[in-house]
Amino acid sequence: DAGVIQSPRHEVTEMGQEVTLRCKPISGHDYLFWYRQTMMRGLELLIYFNNNVPIDDSGMPEDRFSAKMPNASFSTLKIQPSEPRDSAVYFCASSFVDHRGPAGELFFGEGSRLTVL
Amino acid sequence: QQQVKQSPQSLIVQKGGIPIINCAYENTAFDYFPWYQQFPGKGPALLIAIRPDVSEKKEGRFTISFNKSAKQFSLHIMDSQPGDSATYFCAANRDDKIIFGKGTRLHILP
């Protein structure tokens, strides 16, 4: 399997523009997580899905952020309008349920580095 | 109660030394404690994990020590190598909840 695939790897945009980040989880995984990583705050959980259904979006910073998972093989994280403080690396991770539970091992993508000017 | 506190933020060790990274948690409901390793430009990857019913787990040069009564756990890297230079995250997990520490940037000098 190719692992979790994220695109774009790098995105530079201007304040006010819409940003869409994409994720393809590992086939067969039924959990999908979106994280944001910054030096100051580390890894922050934004939202996660189980079987394409959003379970907990309490980490989404504000209404400018939205996430969807229309099917088991695709998810998007959208920021509209973007602001400089949204600059970070955004990770998607997927997992499956085993003896360790649903989040026993998260498989992360390589991330999307977002810079908002 | 959901926090996992990790220290130090950064660490520099000579090759062959034993870096130690410490974590503390508050919620006793957590029942699984993984460590993730992240190299520059990559996503974190599971390195080693422990359950609270054991006090130590060793995999190769990596050892987790777990103190349930103190609600603390730590990662030790034996005979550290420059290739171990990375960011290390501890985490605490129960069911579909996983809370990460803020990470430790480790640099092993050649």
mmCIF file of C-alpha atoms in Angstrom:
data_model
loop_
_atom_site.group_PDB
_atom_site.id
_atom_site.type_symbol
_atom_site.label_atom_id
_atom_site.label_comp_id
_atom_site.label_asym_id
_atom_site.label_seq_id
_atom_site.Cartn_x
_atom_site.Cartn_y
_atom_site.Cartn_z
ATOM 1 C CA ASP A 1 0.000 0.000 0.000
ATOM 2 C CA ALA A 2 1.217 3.528 -0.751
ATOM 3 C CA GLY A 3 0.375 4.854 2.688
ATOM 4 C CA VAL A 4 -1.622 7.976 3.437
ATOM 5 C CA ILE A 5 -1.387 10.390 0.535
ATOM 6 C CA GLN A 6 -1.749 14.124 1.018
ATOM 7 C CA SER A 7 -1.806 16.947 -1.489
ATOM 8 C CA PRO A 8 -0.537 19.504 -2.055
ATOM 9 C CA ARG A 9 2.770 19.041 -0.222
ATOM 10 C CA HIS A 10 3.333 22.784 -0.186
ATOM 11 C CA GLU A 11 0.869 25.622 -0.588
ATOM 12 C CA VAL A 12 1.620 29.330 -0.538
ATOM 13 C CA THR A 13 -1.359 31.618 -0.706
ATOM 14 C CA GLU A 14 -2.416 35.122 0.159
ATOM 15 C CA MET A 15 -4.590 36.094 3.064
ATOM 16 C CA GLY A 16 -8.259 35.801 2.213
ATOM 17 C CA GLN A 17 -7.869 33.025 -0.330
ATOM 18 C CA GLU A 18 -9.535 29.642 -0.036
ATOM 19 C CA VAL A 19 -7.275 26.676 0.670
ATOM 20 C CA THR A 20 -8.228 23.046 0.138
ATOM 21 C CA LEU A 21 -6.063 20.237 1.449
ATOM 22 C CA ARG A 22 -6.667 16.664 0.334
ATOM 23 C CA CYS A 23 -6.118 13.260 1.864
ATOM 24 C CA LYS A 24 -6.394 9.686 0.683
ATOM 25 C CA PRO A 25 -6.294 7.285 3.659
ATOM 26 C CA ILE A 26 -4.946 3.759 3.594
ATOM 27 C CA SER A 27 -7.464 1.382 2.086
ATOM 28 C CA GLY A 28 -9.384 -0.508 4.753
ATOM 29 C CA HIS A 29 -8.778 2.041 7.490
ATOM 30 C CA ASP A 30 -12.011 3.297 8.968
ATOM 31 C CA TYR A 31 -10.707 6.219 11.011
ATOM 32 C CA LEU A 32 -9.324 9.434 9.551
ATOM 33 C CA PHE A 33 -7.759 12.257 11.554
ATOM 34 C CA TRP A 34 -6.728 15.795 10.602
ATOM 35 C CA TYR A 35 -3.939 17.378 12.661
ATOM 36 C CA ARG A 36 -2.200 20.742 12.569
ATOM 37 C CA GLN A 37 1.446 21.022 13.637
ATOM 38 C CA THR A 38 3.175 24.217 14.733
ATOM 39 C CA MET A 39 6.281 24.815 16.819
ATOM 40 C CA MET A 40 4.287 26.583 19.497
ATOM 41 C CA ARG A 41 1.371 24.175 19.855
ATOM 42 C CA GLY A 42 2.748 20.851 18.654
ATOM 43 C CA LEU A 43 0.262 18.414 17.118
ATOM 44 C CA GLU A 44 -3.320 19.603 17.467
ATOM 45 C CA LEU A 45 -6.230 17.364 16.560
ATOM 46 C CA LEU A 46 -8.674 19.292 14.386
ATOM 47 C CA ILE A 47 -11.305 16.681 13.536
ATOM 48 C CA TYR A 48 -11.679 12.965 13.060
ATOM 49 C CA PHE A 49 -14.029 10.693 11.154
ATOM 50 C CA ASN A 50 -15.197 7.124 11.648
ATOM 51 C CA ASN A 51 -16.629 5.410 8.591
ATOM 52 C CA ASN A 52 -16.832 8.798 6.855
ATOM 53 C CA VAL A 53 -18.872 10.351 9.676
ATOM 54 C CA PRO A 54 -17.389 13.272 11.652
ATOM 55 C CA ILE A 55 -17.119 12.198 15.293
ATOM 56 C CA ASP A 56 -15.380 15.109 17.004
ATOM 57 C CA ASP A 57 -14.713 18.509 15.450
ATOM 58 C CA SER A 58 -14.095 20.348 18.702
ATOM 59 C CA GLY A 59 -10.525 21.059 17.642
ATOM 60 C CA MET A 60 -11.502 23.013 14.548
ATOM 61 C CA PRO A 61 -10.318 26.542 15.321
ATOM 62 C CA GLU A 62 -13.298 28.451 13.965
ATOM 63 C CA ASP A 63 -15.929 28.553 11.274
ATOM 64 C CA ARG A 64 -13.333 29.295 8.630
ATOM 65 C CA PHE A 65 -12.295 25.643 8.839
ATOM 66 C CA SER A 66 -14.393 22.813 7.447
ATOM 67 C CA ALA A 67 -13.715 19.169 6.671
ATOM 68 C CA LYS A 68 -15.546 16.569 4.650
ATOM 69 C CA MET A 69 -15.195 12.894 3.920
ATOM 70 C CA PRO A 70 -17.509 12.078 1.032
ATOM 71 C CA ASN A 71 -16.290 8.470 0.782
ATOM 72 C CA ALA A 72 -13.885 6.042 2.408
ATOM 73 C CA SER A 73 -10.995 7.002 0.180
ATOM 74 C CA PHE A 74 -11.033 10.796 0.243
ATOM 75 C CA SER A 75 -11.191 13.681 2.672
ATOM 76 C CA THR A 76 -10.714 17.429 2.392
ATOM 77 C CA LEU A 77 -9.859 20.173 4.845
ATOM 78 C CA LYS A 78 -10.883 23.615 3.672
ATOM 79 C CA ILE A 79 -9.924 27.012 5.046
ATOM 80 C CA GLN A 80 -11.951 29.965 3.822
ATOM 81 C CA PRO A 81 -10.842 32.703 4.141
ATOM 82 C CA SER A 82 -7.255 31.886 5.059
ATOM 83 C CA GLU A 83 -5.239 34.015 7.490
ATOM 84 C CA PRO A 84 -1.483 34.230 8.215
ATOM 85 C CA ARG A 85 -2.005 32.512 11.588
ATOM 86 C CA ASP A 86 -3.221 29.433 9.713
ATOM 87 C CA SER A 87 0.343 28.848 8.468
ATOM 88 C CA ALA A 88 1.322 25.376 9.678
ATOM 89 C CA VAL A 89 1.862 21.813 8.538
ATOM 90 C CA TYR A 90 -1.417 19.934 8.237
ATOM 91 C CA PHE A 91 -1.327 16.170 8.629
ATOM 92 C CA CYS A 92 -3.858 13.571 7.755
ATOM 93 C CA ALA A 93 -3.666 10.190 9.495
ATOM 94 C CA SER A 94 -5.696 7.025 9.227
ATOM 95 C CA SER A 95 -6.110 3.995 11.463
ATOM 96 C CA PHE A 96 -8.024 0.775 11.902
ATOM 97 C CA VAL A 97 -9.425 -0.985 14.936
ATOM 98 C CA ASP A 98 -7.220 -3.699 16.412
ATOM 99 C CA HIS A 99 -6.449 -5.032 19.913
ATOM 100 C CA ARG A 100 -5.040 -1.611 20.780
ATOM 101 C CA GLY A 101 -8.310 0.132 19.916
ATOM 102 C CA PRO A 102 -9.234 2.499 17.071
ATOM 103 C CA ALA A 103 -6.310 4.855 17.602
ATOM 104 C CA GLY A 104 -3.686 2.299 18.592
ATOM 105 C CA GLU A 105 -1.507 3.239 15.659
ATOM 106 C CA LEU A 106 -1.998 6.291 13.492
ATOM 107 C CA PHE A 107 -0.503 6.195 10.016
ATOM 108 C CA PHE A 108 0.397 9.734 9.031
ATOM 109 C CA GLY A 109 0.821 11.237 5.600
ATOM 110 C CA GLU A 110 3.801 13.442 4.835
ATOM 111 C CA GLY A 111 1.820 16.594 5.498
ATOM 112 C CA SER A 112 0.821 19.736 3.629
ATOM 113 C CA ARG A 113 2.894 22.787 4.502
ATOM 114 C CA LEU A 114 0.681 25.860 4.273
ATOM 115 C CA THR A 115 2.031 29.389 4.178
ATOM 116 C CA VAL A 116 -0.460 32.238 4.195
ATOM 117 C CA LEU A 117 1.095 35.593 3.310
ATOM 118 C CA GLN B 1 -7.250 16.560 32.495
ATOM 119 C CA GLN B 2 -6.632 15.780 28.865
ATOM 120 C CA GLN B 3 -3.103 17.127 28.734
ATOM 121 C CA VAL B 4 0.105 15.219 28.209
ATOM 122 C CA LYS B 5 3.103 17.244 29.351
ATOM 123 C CA GLN B 6 6.400 16.467 27.659
ATOM 124 C CA SER B 7 9.917 17.605 28.497
ATOM 125 C CA PRO B 8 12.425 18.748 27.500
ATOM 126 C CA GLN B 9 11.467 20.722 24.398
ATOM 127 C CA SER B 10 14.860 20.087 22.862
ATOM 128 C CA LEU B 11 17.832 17.896 23.686
ATOM 129 C CA ILE B 12 21.379 17.579 22.380
ATOM 130 C CA VAL B 13 23.358 14.435 23.181
ATOM 131 C CA GLN B 14 26.704 13.075 22.085
ATOM 132 C CA LYS B 15 26.722 9.906 20.009
ATOM 133 C CA GLY B 16 26.580 6.899 22.308
ATOM 134 C CA GLY B 17 24.839 8.828 25.058
ATOM 135 C CA ILE B 18 21.399 7.987 26.493
ATOM 136 C CA PRO B 19 18.821 10.711 25.828
ATOM 137 C CA ILE B 20 15.803 10.582 28.126
ATOM 138 C CA ILE B 21 12.469 12.195 27.303
ATOM 139 C CA ASN B 22 9.807 12.484 29.974
ATOM 140 C CA CYS B 23 6.035 12.687 29.850
ATOM 141 C CA ALA B 24 3.288 13.082 32.429
ATOM 142 C CA TYR B 25 -0.438 12.598 32.075
ATOM 143 C CA GLU B 26 -3.426 13.435 34.233
ATOM 144 C CA ASN B 27 -6.328 11.284 33.102
ATOM 145 C CA THR B 28 -6.099 7.796 34.603
ATOM 146 C CA ALA B 29 -8.548 6.520 31.982
ATOM 147 C CA PHE B 30 -5.755 6.401 29.404
ATOM 148 C CA ASP B 31 -4.718 2.800 28.788
ATOM 149 C CA TYR B 32 -2.148 2.917 26.025
ATOM 150 C CA PHE B 33 0.961 5.082 25.772
ATOM 151 C CA PRO B 34 2.711 5.253 22.393
ATOM 152 C CA TRP B 35 5.770 7.161 21.281
ATOM 153 C CA TYR B 36 5.996 8.551 17.778
ATOM 154 C CA GLN B 37 9.152 9.521 15.896
ATOM 155 C CA GLN B 38 9.138 12.237 13.237
ATOM 156 C CA PHE B 39 11.939 12.989 10.787
ATOM 157 C CA PRO B 40 12.087 16.364 8.997
ATOM 158 C CA GLY B 41 9.607 16.581 6.144
ATOM 159 C CA LYS B 42 7.807 13.408 7.196
ATOM 160 C CA GLY B 43 4.801 12.547 9.261
ATOM 161 C CA PRO B 44 5.149 10.997 12.719
ATOM 162 C CA ALA B 45 5.409 7.201 12.841
ATOM 163 C CA LEU B 46 4.792 4.823 15.737
ATOM 164 C CA LEU B 47 8.060 3.869 17.423
ATOM 165 C CA ILE B 48 7.157 1.916 20.557
ATOM 166 C CA ALA B 49 4.227 1.718 22.969
ATOM 167 C CA ILE B 50 3.361 0.430 26.415
ATOM 168 C CA ARG B 51 0.303 -0.453 28.467
ATOM 169 C CA PRO B 52 0.096 0.631 32.127
ATOM 170 C CA ASP B 53 0.178 -2.928 33.464
ATOM 171 C CA VAL B 54 3.924 -3.190 32.769
ATOM 172 C CA SER B 55 6.717 -0.987 34.084
ATOM 173 C CA GLU B 56 9.132 -1.302 31.189
ATOM 174 C CA LYS B 57 9.178 -2.239 27.526
ATOM 175 C CA LYS B 58 12.243 -2.560 25.378
ATOM 176 C CA GLU B 59 12.495 -2.746 21.589
ATOM 177 C CA GLY B 60 16.023 -2.679 20.277
ATOM 178 C CA ARG B 61 17.749 0.423 21.584
ATOM 179 C CA PHE B 62 14.477 2.062 22.661
ATOM 180 C CA THR B 63 13.029 1.561 26.154
ATOM 181 C CA ILE B 64 9.890 2.943 27.756
ATOM 182 C CA SER B 65 9.788 3.183 31.541
ATOM 183 C CA PHE B 66 6.321 3.543 33.040
ATOM 184 C CA ASN B 67 5.379 4.708 36.554
ATOM 185 C CA LYS B 68 1.646 4.256 36.981
ATOM 186 C CA SER B 69 1.402 5.740 40.477
ATOM 187 C CA ALA B 70 3.216 8.894 39.401
ATOM 188 C CA LYS B 71 1.395 9.007 36.067
ATOM 189 C CA GLN B 72 4.686 9.415 34.279
ATOM 190 C CA PHE B 73 6.503 7.613 31.502
ATOM 191 C CA SER B 74 9.769 8.144 29.701
ATOM 192 C CA LEU B 75 11.657 7.121 26.593
ATOM 193 C CA HIS B 76 15.317 6.122 26.770
ATOM 194 C CA ILE B 77 17.487 5.641 23.694
ATOM 195 C CA MET B 78 20.524 3.441 24.328
ATOM 196 C CA ASP B 79 23.738 3.944 22.351
ATOM 197 C CA SER B 80 22.196 6.893 20.514
ATOM 198 C CA GLN B 81 23.218 7.482 16.900
ATOM 199 C CA PRO B 82 23.066 10.561 14.634
ATOM 200 C CA GLY B 83 20.299 8.774 12.712
ATOM 201 C CA ASP B 84 18.134 8.995 15.841
ATOM 202 C CA SER B 85 18.007 12.781 15.443
ATOM 203 C CA ALA B 86 14.306 13.524 15.088
ATOM 204 C CA THR B 87 11.314 14.922 16.952
ATOM 205 C CA TYR B 88 9.759 12.523 19.451
ATOM 206 C CA PHE B 89 6.151 12.728 20.627
ATOM 207 C CA CYS B 90 4.701 10.887 23.565
ATOM 208 C CA ALA B 91 0.975 10.253 23.597
ATOM 209 C CA ALA B 92 -1.796 8.875 25.768
ATOM 210 C CA ASN B 93 -4.667 6.961 24.279
ATOM 211 C CA ARG B 94 -7.974 5.345 25.135
ATOM 212 C CA ASP B 95 -10.363 4.076 22.475
ATOM 213 C CA ASP B 96 -10.457 6.696 19.732
ATOM 214 C CA LYS B 97 -8.975 9.467 21.894
ATOM 215 C CA ILE B 98 -5.272 10.129 21.560
ATOM 216 C CA ILE B 99 -3.542 13.134 23.091
ATOM 217 C CA PHE B 100 -0.019 14.051 22.013
ATOM 218 C CA GLY B 101 2.679 15.833 23.957
ATOM 219 C CA LYS B 102 4.236 18.878 22.322
ATOM 220 C CA GLY B 103 7.304 17.026 21.156
ATOM 221 C CA THR B 104 11.039 16.922 21.875
ATOM 222 C CA ARG B 105 13.547 17.835 19.198
ATOM 223 C CA LEU B 106 16.494 15.494 19.688
ATOM 224 C CA HIS B 107 19.871 16.064 18.066
ATOM 225 C CA ILE B 108 22.616 13.462 18.361
ATOM 226 C CA LEU B 109 26.082 14.870 17.743
ATOM 227 C CA PRO B 110 28.432 12.675 15.666
#
